[in-house]
Short mmCIF file of C-alpha atoms and ligand atoms in Angstrom, two decimals:
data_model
loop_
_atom_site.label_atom_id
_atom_site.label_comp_id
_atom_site.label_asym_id
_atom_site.label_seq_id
_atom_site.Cartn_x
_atom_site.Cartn_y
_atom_site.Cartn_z
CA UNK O 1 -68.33 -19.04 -4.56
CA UNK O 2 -70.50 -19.96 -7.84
CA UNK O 3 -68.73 -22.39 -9.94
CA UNK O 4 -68.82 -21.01 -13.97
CA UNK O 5 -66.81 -24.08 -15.77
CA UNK O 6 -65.99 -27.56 -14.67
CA UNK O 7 -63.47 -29.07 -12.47
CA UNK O 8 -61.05 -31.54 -12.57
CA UNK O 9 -60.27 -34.08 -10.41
CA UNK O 10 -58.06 -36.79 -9.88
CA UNK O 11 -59.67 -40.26 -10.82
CA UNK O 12 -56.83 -42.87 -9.98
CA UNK O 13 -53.08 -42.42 -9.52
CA UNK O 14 -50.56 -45.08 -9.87
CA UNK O 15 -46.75 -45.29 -9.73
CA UNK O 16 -43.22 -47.41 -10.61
CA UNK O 17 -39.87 -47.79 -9.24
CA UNK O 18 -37.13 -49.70 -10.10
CA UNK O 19 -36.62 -52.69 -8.17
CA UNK O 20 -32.54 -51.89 -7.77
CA UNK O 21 -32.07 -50.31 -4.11
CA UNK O 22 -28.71 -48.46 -4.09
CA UNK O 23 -28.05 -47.67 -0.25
CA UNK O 24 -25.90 -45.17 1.12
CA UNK O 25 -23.49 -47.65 2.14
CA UNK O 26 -23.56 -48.59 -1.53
CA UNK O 27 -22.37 -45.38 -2.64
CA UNK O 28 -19.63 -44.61 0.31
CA UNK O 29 -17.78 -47.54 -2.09
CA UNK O 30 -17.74 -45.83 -4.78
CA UNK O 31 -17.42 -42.06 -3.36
CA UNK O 32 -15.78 -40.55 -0.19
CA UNK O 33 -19.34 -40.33 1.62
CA UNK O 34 -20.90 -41.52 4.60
CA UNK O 35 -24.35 -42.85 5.30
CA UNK O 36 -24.07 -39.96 8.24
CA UNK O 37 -23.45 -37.07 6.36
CA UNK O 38 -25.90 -37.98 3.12
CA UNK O 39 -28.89 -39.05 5.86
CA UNK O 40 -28.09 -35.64 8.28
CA UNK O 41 -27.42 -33.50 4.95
CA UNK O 42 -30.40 -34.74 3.17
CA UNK O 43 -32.56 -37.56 4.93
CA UNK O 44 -32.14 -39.92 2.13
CA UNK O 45 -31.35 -43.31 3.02
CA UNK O 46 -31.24 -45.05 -0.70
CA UNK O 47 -32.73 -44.90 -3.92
CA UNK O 48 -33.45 -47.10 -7.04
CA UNK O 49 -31.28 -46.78 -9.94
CA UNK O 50 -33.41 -48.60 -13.65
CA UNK O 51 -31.85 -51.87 -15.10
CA UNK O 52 -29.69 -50.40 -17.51
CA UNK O 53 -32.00 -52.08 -20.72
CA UNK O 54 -35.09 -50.45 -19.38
CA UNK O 55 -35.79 -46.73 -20.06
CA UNK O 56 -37.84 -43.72 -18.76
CA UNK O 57 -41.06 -44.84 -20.67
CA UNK O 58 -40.57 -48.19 -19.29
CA UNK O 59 -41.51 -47.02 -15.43
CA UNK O 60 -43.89 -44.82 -17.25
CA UNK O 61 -45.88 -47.26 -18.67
CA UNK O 62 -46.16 -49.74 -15.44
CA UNK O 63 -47.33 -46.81 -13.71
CA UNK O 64 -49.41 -45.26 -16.32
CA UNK O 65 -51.18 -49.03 -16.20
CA UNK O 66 -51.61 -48.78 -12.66
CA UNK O 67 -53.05 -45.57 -12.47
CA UNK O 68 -55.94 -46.13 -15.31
CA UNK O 69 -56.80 -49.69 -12.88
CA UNK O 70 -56.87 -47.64 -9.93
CA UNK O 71 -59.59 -45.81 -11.99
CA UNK O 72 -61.01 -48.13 -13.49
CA UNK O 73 -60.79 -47.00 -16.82
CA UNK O 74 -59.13 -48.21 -20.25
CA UNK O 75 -56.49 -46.51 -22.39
CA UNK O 76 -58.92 -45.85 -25.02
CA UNK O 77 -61.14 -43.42 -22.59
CA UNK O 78 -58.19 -41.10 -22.70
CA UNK O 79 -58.07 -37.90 -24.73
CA UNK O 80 -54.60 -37.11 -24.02
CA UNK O 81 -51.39 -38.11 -22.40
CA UNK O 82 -49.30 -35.64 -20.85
CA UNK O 83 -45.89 -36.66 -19.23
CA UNK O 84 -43.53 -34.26 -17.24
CA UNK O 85 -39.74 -35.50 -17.96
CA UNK O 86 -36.35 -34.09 -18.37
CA UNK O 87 -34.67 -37.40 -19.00
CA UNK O 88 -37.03 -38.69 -21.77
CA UNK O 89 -35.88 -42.10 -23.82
CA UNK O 90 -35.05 -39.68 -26.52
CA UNK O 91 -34.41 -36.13 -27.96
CA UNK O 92 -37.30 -36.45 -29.99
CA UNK O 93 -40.07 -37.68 -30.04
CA UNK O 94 -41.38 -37.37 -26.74
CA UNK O 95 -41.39 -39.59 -24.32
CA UNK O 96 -45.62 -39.41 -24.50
CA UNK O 97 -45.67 -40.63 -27.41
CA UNK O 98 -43.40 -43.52 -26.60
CA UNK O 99 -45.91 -44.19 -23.62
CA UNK O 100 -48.54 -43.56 -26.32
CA UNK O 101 -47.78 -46.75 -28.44
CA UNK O 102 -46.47 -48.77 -25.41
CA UNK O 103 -49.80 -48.10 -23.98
CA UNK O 104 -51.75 -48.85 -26.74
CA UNK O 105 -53.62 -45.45 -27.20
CA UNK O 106 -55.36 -44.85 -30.19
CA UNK O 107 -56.94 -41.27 -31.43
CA UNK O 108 -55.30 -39.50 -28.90
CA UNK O 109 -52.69 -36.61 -28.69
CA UNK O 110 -49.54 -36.85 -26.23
CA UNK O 111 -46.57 -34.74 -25.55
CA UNK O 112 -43.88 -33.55 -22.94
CA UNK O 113 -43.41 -30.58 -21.13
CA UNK O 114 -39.65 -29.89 -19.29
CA UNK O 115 -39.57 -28.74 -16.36
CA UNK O 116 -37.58 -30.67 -14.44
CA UNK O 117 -38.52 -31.62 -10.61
CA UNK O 118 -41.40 -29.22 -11.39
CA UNK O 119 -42.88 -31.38 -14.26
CA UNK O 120 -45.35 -33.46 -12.74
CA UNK O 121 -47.01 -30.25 -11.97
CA UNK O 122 -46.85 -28.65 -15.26
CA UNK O 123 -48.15 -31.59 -16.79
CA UNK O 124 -51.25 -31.36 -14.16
CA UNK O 125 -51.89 -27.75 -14.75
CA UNK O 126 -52.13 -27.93 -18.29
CA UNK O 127 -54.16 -31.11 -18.24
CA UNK O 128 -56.59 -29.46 -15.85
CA UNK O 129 -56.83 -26.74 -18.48
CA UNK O 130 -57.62 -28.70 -21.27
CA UNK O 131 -60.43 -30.72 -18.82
CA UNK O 132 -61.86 -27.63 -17.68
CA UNK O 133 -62.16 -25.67 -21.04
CA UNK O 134 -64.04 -28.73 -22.41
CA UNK O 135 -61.45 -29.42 -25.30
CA UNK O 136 -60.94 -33.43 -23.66
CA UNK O 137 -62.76 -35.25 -20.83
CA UNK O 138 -59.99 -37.79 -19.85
CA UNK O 139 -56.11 -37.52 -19.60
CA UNK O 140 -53.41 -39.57 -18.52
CA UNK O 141 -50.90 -37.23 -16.63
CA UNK O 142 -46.96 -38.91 -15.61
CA UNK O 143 -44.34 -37.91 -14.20
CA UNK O 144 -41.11 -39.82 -15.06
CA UNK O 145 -37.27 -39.86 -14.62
CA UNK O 146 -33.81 -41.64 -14.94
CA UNK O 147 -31.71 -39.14 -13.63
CA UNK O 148 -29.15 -42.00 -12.93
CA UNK O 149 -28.34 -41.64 -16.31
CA UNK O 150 -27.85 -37.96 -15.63
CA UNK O 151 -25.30 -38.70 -12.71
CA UNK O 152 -21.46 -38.37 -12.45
CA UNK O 153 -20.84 -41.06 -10.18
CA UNK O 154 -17.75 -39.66 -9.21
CA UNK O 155 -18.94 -36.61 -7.85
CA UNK O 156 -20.14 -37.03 -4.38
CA UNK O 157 -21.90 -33.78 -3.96
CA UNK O 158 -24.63 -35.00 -6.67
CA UNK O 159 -24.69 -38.66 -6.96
CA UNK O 160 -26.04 -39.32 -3.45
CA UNK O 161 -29.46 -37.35 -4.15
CA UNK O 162 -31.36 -38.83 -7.16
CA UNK O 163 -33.32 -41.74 -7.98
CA UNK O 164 -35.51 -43.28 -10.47
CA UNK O 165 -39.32 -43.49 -10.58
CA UNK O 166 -42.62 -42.15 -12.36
CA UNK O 167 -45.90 -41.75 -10.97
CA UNK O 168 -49.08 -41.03 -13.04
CA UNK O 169 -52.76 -39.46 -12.69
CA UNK O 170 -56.10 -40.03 -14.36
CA UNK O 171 -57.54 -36.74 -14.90
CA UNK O 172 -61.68 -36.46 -15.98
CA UNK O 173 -64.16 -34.08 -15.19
CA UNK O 174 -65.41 -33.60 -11.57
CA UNK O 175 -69.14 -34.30 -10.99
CA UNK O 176 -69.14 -32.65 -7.66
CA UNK O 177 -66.54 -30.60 -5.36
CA UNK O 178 -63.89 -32.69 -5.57
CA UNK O 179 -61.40 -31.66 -8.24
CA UNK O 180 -58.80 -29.13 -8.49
CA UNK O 181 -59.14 -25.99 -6.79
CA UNK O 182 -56.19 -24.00 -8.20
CA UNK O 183 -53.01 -24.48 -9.86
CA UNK O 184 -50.17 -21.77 -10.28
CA UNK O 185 -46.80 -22.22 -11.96
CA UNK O 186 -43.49 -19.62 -12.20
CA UNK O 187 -40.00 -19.78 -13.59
CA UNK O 188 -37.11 -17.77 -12.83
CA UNK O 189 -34.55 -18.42 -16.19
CA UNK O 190 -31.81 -15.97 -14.99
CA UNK O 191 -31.11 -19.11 -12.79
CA UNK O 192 -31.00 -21.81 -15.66
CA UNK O 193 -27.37 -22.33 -15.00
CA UNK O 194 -27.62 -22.77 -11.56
CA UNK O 195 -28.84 -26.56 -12.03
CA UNK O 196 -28.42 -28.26 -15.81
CA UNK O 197 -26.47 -30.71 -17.97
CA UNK O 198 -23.82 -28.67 -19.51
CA UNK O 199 -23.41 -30.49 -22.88
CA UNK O 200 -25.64 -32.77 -25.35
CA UNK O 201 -28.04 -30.03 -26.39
CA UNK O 202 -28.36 -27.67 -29.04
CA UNK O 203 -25.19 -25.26 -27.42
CA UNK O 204 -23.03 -27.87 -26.86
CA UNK O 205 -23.75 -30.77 -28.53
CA UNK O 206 -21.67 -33.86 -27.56
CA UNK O 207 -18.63 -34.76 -28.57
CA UNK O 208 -15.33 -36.65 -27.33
CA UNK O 209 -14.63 -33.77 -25.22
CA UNK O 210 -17.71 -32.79 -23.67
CA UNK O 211 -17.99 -36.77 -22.58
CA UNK O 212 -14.19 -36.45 -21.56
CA UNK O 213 -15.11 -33.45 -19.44
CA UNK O 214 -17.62 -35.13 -17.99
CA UNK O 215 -20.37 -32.49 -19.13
CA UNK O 216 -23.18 -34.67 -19.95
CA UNK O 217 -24.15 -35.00 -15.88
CA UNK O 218 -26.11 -32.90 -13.56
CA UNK O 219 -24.23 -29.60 -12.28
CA UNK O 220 -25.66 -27.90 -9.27
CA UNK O 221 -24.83 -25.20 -6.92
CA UNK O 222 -26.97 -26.60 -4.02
CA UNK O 223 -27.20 -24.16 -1.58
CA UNK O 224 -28.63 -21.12 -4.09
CA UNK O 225 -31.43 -24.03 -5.07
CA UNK O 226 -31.78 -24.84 -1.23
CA UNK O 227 -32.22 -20.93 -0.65
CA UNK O 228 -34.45 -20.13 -3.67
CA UNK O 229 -36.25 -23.37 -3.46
CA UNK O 230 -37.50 -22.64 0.26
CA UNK O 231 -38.86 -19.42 -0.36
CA UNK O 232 -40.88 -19.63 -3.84
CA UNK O 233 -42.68 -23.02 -2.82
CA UNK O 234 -43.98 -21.18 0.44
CA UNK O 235 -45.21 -17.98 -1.68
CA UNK O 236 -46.58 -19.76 -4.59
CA UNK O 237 -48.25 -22.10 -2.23
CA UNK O 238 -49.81 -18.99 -0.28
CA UNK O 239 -51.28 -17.74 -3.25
CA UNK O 240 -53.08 -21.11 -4.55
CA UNK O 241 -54.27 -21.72 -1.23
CA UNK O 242 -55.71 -18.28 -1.34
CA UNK O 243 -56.96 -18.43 -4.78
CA UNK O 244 -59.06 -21.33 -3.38
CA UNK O 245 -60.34 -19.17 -0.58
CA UNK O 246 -58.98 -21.61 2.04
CA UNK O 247 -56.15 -20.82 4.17
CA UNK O 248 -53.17 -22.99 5.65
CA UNK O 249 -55.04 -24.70 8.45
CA UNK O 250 -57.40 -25.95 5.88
CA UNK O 251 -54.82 -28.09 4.66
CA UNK O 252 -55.38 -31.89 5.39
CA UNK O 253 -52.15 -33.29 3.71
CA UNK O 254 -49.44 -31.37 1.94
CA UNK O 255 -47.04 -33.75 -0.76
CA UNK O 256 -44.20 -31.52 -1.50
CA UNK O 257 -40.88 -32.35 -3.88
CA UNK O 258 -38.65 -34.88 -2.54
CA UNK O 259 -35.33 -33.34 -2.83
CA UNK O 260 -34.10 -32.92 0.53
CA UNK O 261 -35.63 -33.30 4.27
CA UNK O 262 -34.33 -29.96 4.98
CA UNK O 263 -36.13 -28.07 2.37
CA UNK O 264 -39.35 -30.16 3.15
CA UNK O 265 -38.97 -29.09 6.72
CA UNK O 266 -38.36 -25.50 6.13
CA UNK O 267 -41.14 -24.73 4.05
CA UNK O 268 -43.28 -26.95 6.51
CA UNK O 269 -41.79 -24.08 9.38
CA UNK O 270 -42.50 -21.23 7.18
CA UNK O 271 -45.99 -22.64 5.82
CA UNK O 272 -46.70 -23.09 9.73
CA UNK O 273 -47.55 -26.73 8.83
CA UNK O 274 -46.99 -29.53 11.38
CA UNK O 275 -44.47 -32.14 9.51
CA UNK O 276 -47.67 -34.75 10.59
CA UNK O 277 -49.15 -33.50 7.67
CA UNK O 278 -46.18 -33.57 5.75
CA UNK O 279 -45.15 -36.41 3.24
CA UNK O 280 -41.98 -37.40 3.12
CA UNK O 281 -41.02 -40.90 1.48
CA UNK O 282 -37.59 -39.51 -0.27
CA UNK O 283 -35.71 -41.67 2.55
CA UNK O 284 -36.64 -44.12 0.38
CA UNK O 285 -36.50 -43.29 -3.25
CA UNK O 286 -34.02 -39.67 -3.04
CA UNK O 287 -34.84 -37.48 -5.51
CA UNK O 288 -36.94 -38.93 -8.53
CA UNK O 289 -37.26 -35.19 -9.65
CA UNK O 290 -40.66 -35.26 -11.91
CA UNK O 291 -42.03 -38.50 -10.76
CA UNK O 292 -41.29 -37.71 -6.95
CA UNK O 293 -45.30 -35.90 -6.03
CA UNK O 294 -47.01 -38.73 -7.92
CA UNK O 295 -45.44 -41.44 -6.38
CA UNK O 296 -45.81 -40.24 -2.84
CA UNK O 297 -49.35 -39.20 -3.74
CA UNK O 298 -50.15 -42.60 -5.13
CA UNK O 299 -48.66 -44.25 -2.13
CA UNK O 300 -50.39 -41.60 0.42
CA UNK O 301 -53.85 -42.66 -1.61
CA UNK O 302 -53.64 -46.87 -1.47
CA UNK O 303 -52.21 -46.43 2.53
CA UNK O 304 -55.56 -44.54 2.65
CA UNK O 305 -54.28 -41.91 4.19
CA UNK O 306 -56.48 -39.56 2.22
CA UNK O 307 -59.93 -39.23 3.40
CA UNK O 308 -63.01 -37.73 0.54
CA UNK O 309 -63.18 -34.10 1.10
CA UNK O 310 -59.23 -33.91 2.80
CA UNK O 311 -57.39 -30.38 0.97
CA UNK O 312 -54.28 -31.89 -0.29
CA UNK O 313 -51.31 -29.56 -1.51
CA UNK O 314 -49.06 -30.27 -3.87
CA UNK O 315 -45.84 -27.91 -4.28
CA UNK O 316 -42.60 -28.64 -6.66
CA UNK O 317 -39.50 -26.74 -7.45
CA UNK O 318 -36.56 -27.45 -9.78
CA UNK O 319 -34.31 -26.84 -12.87
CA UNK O 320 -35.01 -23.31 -14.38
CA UNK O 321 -35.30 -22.32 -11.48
CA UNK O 322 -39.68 -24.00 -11.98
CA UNK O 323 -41.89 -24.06 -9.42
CA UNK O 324 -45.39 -24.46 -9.01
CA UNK O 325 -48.51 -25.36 -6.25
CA UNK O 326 -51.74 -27.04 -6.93
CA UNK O 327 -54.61 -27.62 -4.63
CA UNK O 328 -56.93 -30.31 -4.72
CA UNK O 329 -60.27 -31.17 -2.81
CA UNK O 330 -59.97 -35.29 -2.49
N1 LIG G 1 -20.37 -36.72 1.42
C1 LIG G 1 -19.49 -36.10 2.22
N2 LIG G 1 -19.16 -34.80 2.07
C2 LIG G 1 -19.75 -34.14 1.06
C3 LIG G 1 -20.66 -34.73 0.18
C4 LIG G 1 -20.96 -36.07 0.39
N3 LIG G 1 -21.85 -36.75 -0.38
N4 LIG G 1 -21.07 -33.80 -0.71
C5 LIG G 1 -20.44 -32.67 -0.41
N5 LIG G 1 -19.62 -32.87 0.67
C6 LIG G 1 -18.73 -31.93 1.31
C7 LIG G 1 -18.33 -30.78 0.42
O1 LIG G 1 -17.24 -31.12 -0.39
C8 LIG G 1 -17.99 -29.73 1.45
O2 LIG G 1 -16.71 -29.99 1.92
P1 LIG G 1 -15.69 -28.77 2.21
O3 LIG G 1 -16.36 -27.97 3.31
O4 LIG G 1 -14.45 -29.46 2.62
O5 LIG G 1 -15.60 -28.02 0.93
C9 LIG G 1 -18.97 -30.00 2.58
O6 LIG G 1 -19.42 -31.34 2.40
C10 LIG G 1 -20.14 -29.06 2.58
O7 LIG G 1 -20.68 -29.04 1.27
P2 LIG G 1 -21.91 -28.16 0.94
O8 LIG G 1 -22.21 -28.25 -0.54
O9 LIG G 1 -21.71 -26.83 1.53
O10 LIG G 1 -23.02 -28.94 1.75
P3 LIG G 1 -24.47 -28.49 2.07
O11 LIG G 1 -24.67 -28.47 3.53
O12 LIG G 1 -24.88 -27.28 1.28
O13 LIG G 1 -25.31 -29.71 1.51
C11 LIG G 1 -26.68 -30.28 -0.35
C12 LIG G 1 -25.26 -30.04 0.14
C13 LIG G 1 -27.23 -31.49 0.37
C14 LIG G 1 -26.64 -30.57 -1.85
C15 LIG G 1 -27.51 -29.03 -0.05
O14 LIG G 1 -26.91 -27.87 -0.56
C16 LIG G 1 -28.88 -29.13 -0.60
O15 LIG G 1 -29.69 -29.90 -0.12
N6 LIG G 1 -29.23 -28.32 -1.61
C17 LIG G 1 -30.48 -28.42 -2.26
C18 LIG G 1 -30.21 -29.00 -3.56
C19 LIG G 1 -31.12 -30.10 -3.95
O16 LIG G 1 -31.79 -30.75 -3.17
N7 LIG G 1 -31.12 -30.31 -5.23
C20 LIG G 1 -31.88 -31.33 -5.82
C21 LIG G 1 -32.22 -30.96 -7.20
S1 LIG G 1 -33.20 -29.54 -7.26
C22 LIG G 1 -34.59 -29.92 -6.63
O17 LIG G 1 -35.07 -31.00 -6.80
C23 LIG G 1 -35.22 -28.90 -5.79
#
């Protein structure tokens, strides 16, 4: 195939966690749980909840910092910063340009996209598409969450699954084949109430009752996001995979959403992927929803577990329902 525009590829990744580990003994204190039936159910062993005067940006900016080292580049070679978050430090502004000043970054122009688990994704996608049209060379993409904040910690069926992290990429423009091969995103919005925070937006904003009611934390019917989840990230990953003309033997590495073992090892069966290739780090961190693909992929890339030339998937689902694929030549 004849390449017409430029690529873009990933330059350096880095990525941040909190240093609080809350283990599933932790939480069978504090709910009627077991470290049996959360590790069987979901294959997460603990997570990191944020010191409670830190916020999102905070984790953002460590690994924001990390990521333009790893590249070897300064904040003021970016052209943008583009962070995937549904738990930003505020309603407005965004949490970019929060990172923005925290960072540093001058002449440069930042903002969020929502969509939940499926965030650090969008982020990427649209990043690649301002690299590749020529608009900016450089751009700082993140993924970041506090969904503890987010959490009823009385309700056992949600509590025991999320975490906190971010994870961030340096995009630029690809001198050779290495880059971004394809990148495909789709939402579903009849199921928007199938995962969400009930109250403290625009429909229900807060108030004594909607904290009383305990509507300001995550409600999900997990099983309809287990079913729906399984199937879309195996079609939408089809279809980048053939948009890049390669097909799923190709693939050297895939880094898929940490929400759940189970889901990871279904779409591995169905993708007809051996879980070797597989990452899976969420017994470690649960679900850090936007931040969950870069922080596996920065950790896959300093274990050097990526080689130059490896095809590395990426595929995300969440809130919305969102989902989205990406494929990258390392
Ligand atoms: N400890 C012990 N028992 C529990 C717990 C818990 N932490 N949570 C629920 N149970 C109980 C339920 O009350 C229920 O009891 P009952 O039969 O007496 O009513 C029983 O366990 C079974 O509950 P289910 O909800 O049917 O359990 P299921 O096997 O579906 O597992 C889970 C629940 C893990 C949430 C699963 O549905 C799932 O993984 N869904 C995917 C959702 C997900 O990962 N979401 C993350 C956000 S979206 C994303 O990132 C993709």
């Amino acid at each position: 195939m004849t390449r017409t525009e430029p690529r873009s590829a990933i330059l350096g990744t880095g990525s941040a966690v909190p240093s609080a580990v809350v283990t599933n003994d932790d939480l069978a204190k504090i709910v009627d749980t077991t470290d049996e039936w959360i590790t069987t159910r979901t294959g997460i062993k603990e997570r990191r909840v944020l010191e409670e005067d830190k916020a999102a940006s905070d984790l953002a900016r460590l690994a924001s910092e990390r990521a333009l080292e790893n590249a070897g580049l300064e904040v003021a070679d970016l052209d943008a910063i583009i962070v995937g978050t549904c738990t930003a430090d505020y309603q407005f502004p965004s949490l970019a340009c929060v990172l923005e000043a925290k960072l540093g970054a001058k002449d440069v122009f930042s903002f969020d996209v929502n969509a939940a688990c499926s965030g650090f994704l969008n982020a990427l996608s649209v990043a690649d598409m301002f690299v590749r049209s020529g608009r900016i060379r450089k751009a700082l993409v993140v993924g970041t969450d506090v969904l503890s904040r987010f959490l009823d910690w009385q309700d056992r069926s949600t509590c025991i699954l999320f975490g906190d992290g971010a994870g961030a990429a340096v995009l630029g423009v690809s001198d050779d084949d290495r880059g971004i091969l394809s990148a495909r995103l789709q939402t579903d919005g009849s199921y928007a109430e199938t995962l969400y925070v009930r109250a403290g937006g625009s429909k229900r904003p807060a108030t004594v009752e909607t904290v009383e009611n305990r509507e300001h934390s995550i409600f999900m019917n997990g099983k309809e996001v287990f079913k729906v989840a399984v199937r879309s990230m195996e079609e939408i990953s089809r279809r980048v995979l053939g948009e890049a003309e390669l097909c799923v033997e190709d693939v050297s590495l895939v880094v898929p959403h940490q929400a759940n073992r189970r889901i990871i090892t279904a779409l591995a069966a169905r993708l007809c992927i051996p879980m070797e290739k597989v990452i899976v780090n969420l017994h470690k961190y649960g679900n850090t929803s936007a931040a969950s693909i870069p922080v596996a992929l920065d950790e896959v890339r300093r274990e050097g577990r990526i080689a130059a030339g490896d095809i590395v998937l990426l595929n995300a689902f969440g809130a919305g329902f969102a989902w989205g694929a990406a494929v990258i030549r390392f």
